[in-house]
């Protein structure tokens, strides 16, 4: 079966786009830099381009290098040549406001929702299934969003373990939802990592 011929309008648009891409290739401005600090993952997602494995051949980035990454981001942002942003990974204490555009907050369930491959209603796709609040095949998404997302929006339940007496809890709210295990325990405190270096 032959493809349908392109319309003149489509040909002009594609040609202009091709020329723009040629200029972009010639100039190749760095706009995004992904920094992978671990290859440890047991998911083996077919759609993922990473070489992650349960037992990777290379070691994780040491703790001493995490500060170097944060300092690199801070310095690069100050230089202004490329826009570098740490993202929403976790609360960073004195690095807040210096390594990302906004101060830390986990927006899962607040401004971010998600529907998983099986129809499960959750927030960020990095959050475990234990935090799903319904399923689109059984529930109305907006009703779930309005009425069942209390664990995402009222995070006092996270004030246990090392978060129980932390004076920074009011700012980090127990770190990102994706950093909680199936027992709702904190997997990683970025501030603790920074402080221990």
XYZ file of C-alpha atoms in Angstrom:
197
model
C 0.000 0.000 0.000
C 1.424 3.343 -1.042
C 1.451 6.206 1.466
C -0.900 9.092 0.740
C 1.004 11.864 -1.095
C 1.859 14.903 1.020
C -0.099 18.070 0.436
C 1.828 21.143 -0.731
C 1.227 22.816 2.634
C 2.592 19.770 4.501
C 5.649 19.587 2.193
C 6.463 23.276 2.834
C 6.067 22.810 6.608
C 8.284 19.699 6.596
C 10.930 21.390 4.473
C 11.044 24.432 6.788
C 11.288 22.090 9.777
C 14.097 20.102 8.118
C 16.046 23.322 7.501
C 15.517 24.421 11.110
C 16.771 21.034 12.320
C 19.861 21.344 10.113
C 20.676 24.686 11.767
C 20.078 23.149 15.197
C 22.424 20.273 14.385
C 25.075 22.737 13.219
C 24.790 24.860 16.388
C 23.993 21.924 18.764
C 23.178 24.012 21.874
C 23.086 21.889 25.044
C 19.563 22.261 26.471
C 19.112 19.152 28.585
C 21.683 17.128 30.475
C 20.588 13.924 32.185
C 22.870 12.835 34.988
C 22.500 9.176 35.924
C 23.882 8.473 39.386
C 22.818 4.815 39.633
C 22.169 1.888 37.315
C 20.435 -0.070 40.090
C 16.904 -0.992 39.016
C 14.993 -4.261 38.933
C 12.116 -3.191 36.702
C 13.521 -3.939 33.208
C 10.954 -1.698 31.485
C 10.879 -2.340 27.728
C 10.329 1.353 27.011
C 13.280 2.545 29.141
C 16.497 3.516 27.374
C 18.668 2.999 30.454
C 21.046 0.081 30.969
C 19.777 -0.416 34.527
C 20.018 -3.859 36.134
C 19.299 -5.373 39.572
C 23.063 -5.855 40.107
C 24.800 -3.322 37.834
C 28.423 -3.730 36.836
C 29.239 -0.143 37.811
C 28.911 1.240 41.315
C 26.498 3.982 42.321
C 27.752 7.540 42.429
C 29.463 7.994 45.834
C 27.757 10.188 48.431
C 31.178 12.806 48.290
C 30.065 13.262 44.397
C 26.397 14.202 45.213
C 27.664 17.499 46.604
C 29.803 17.976 43.505
C 26.690 17.520 41.342
C 24.783 20.093 43.405
C 27.722 22.515 43.295
C 28.052 21.993 39.542
C 24.357 22.774 39.053
C 24.616 25.855 41.262
C 27.709 27.136 39.452
C 26.280 26.432 36.000
C 23.062 28.261 36.858
C 25.088 31.261 38.061
C 27.109 31.294 34.815
C 23.833 31.268 32.858
C 25.175 29.455 29.781
C 22.821 26.488 30.120
C 19.703 26.136 32.226
C 20.241 23.381 34.765
C 17.514 22.338 37.177
C 17.774 19.648 39.870
C 14.091 18.749 39.570
C 11.737 17.633 42.331
C 13.769 14.781 43.797
C 13.937 15.958 47.427
C 14.521 18.751 49.946
C 18.098 20.101 49.769
C 18.429 22.512 52.716
C 20.712 25.426 51.853
C 20.812 24.386 48.194
C 17.121 25.309 47.918
C 16.634 28.213 45.540
C 20.117 27.684 44.100
C 19.855 24.431 42.109
C 16.296 24.596 40.795
C 13.823 27.231 39.691
C 11.333 26.632 42.478
C 11.791 25.695 46.106
C 11.217 22.013 46.846
C 7.734 20.564 46.909
C 6.370 17.199 45.848
C 3.378 18.012 43.637
C 2.155 14.397 43.427
C -1.572 14.413 44.083
C -1.603 18.202 44.360
C -1.087 19.316 40.764
C 0.071 15.983 39.285
C -2.125 12.962 38.691
C -1.592 9.799 36.754
C -3.269 6.798 35.213
C -1.129 3.674 35.047
C -1.132 1.024 32.320
C -3.622 -1.117 34.259
C -5.974 1.832 34.818
C -4.822 2.490 38.396
C -5.282 6.099 39.502
C -2.274 7.535 41.252
C -0.100 10.577 41.027
C 3.497 10.514 39.775
C 4.325 7.290 37.918
C 7.371 6.827 40.184
C 5.139 6.197 43.207
C 4.481 2.611 44.256
C 1.134 0.907 43.647
C 0.439 0.983 47.415
C -0.499 4.639 46.992
C -2.968 4.198 44.125
C -6.399 5.593 44.958
C -8.692 3.889 42.469
C -8.961 2.598 38.912
C -10.451 4.303 35.841
C -12.239 1.069 34.879
C -14.198 1.170 38.136
C -14.046 4.775 39.344
C -14.606 8.278 38.001
C -11.166 9.909 37.772
C -12.290 13.374 38.913
C -14.205 11.949 41.864
C -11.107 10.047 42.952
C -8.998 13.188 42.425
C -11.338 15.301 44.558
C -12.131 12.811 47.326
C -9.420 10.147 47.690
C -6.125 11.995 47.456
C -5.887 12.940 51.152
C -2.629 10.940 51.672
C -0.985 13.154 49.057
C -2.379 16.435 50.332
C -2.197 15.948 54.103
C 1.267 14.550 54.739
C 1.468 14.591 58.524
C 1.320 10.759 58.391
C 4.907 10.931 57.091
C 6.150 12.420 60.366
C 7.541 9.112 61.659
C 10.976 7.519 61.928
C 13.762 9.967 61.111
C 11.166 12.560 60.055
C 9.421 12.527 63.462
C 11.656 15.109 65.122
C 13.141 16.803 62.074
C 13.018 20.583 62.312
C 12.845 20.803 58.497
C 9.711 18.647 58.147
C 7.592 21.776 57.700
C 9.537 22.487 54.482
C 10.075 19.004 53.010
C 6.912 17.271 54.278
C 8.790 13.993 54.541
C 10.351 14.188 51.059
C 8.810 12.996 47.784
C 6.014 10.437 47.764
C 8.127 8.202 45.517
C 10.711 7.961 48.301
C 8.369 5.937 50.550
C 8.395 2.133 50.587
C 5.423 -0.217 50.842
C 5.427 0.265 54.634
C 5.376 4.064 54.179
C 8.938 4.346 55.506
C 11.358 6.923 54.088
C 13.895 5.408 51.689
C 16.178 8.434 51.343
C 16.572 11.799 53.024
C 18.563 14.115 50.759
C 19.248 16.513 53.606
C 20.714 13.676 55.677
C 22.957 12.676 52.766
C 24.177 16.284 52.368
C 24.719 16.680 56.121
C 26.667 13.427 56.435
C 29.268 14.373 53.840
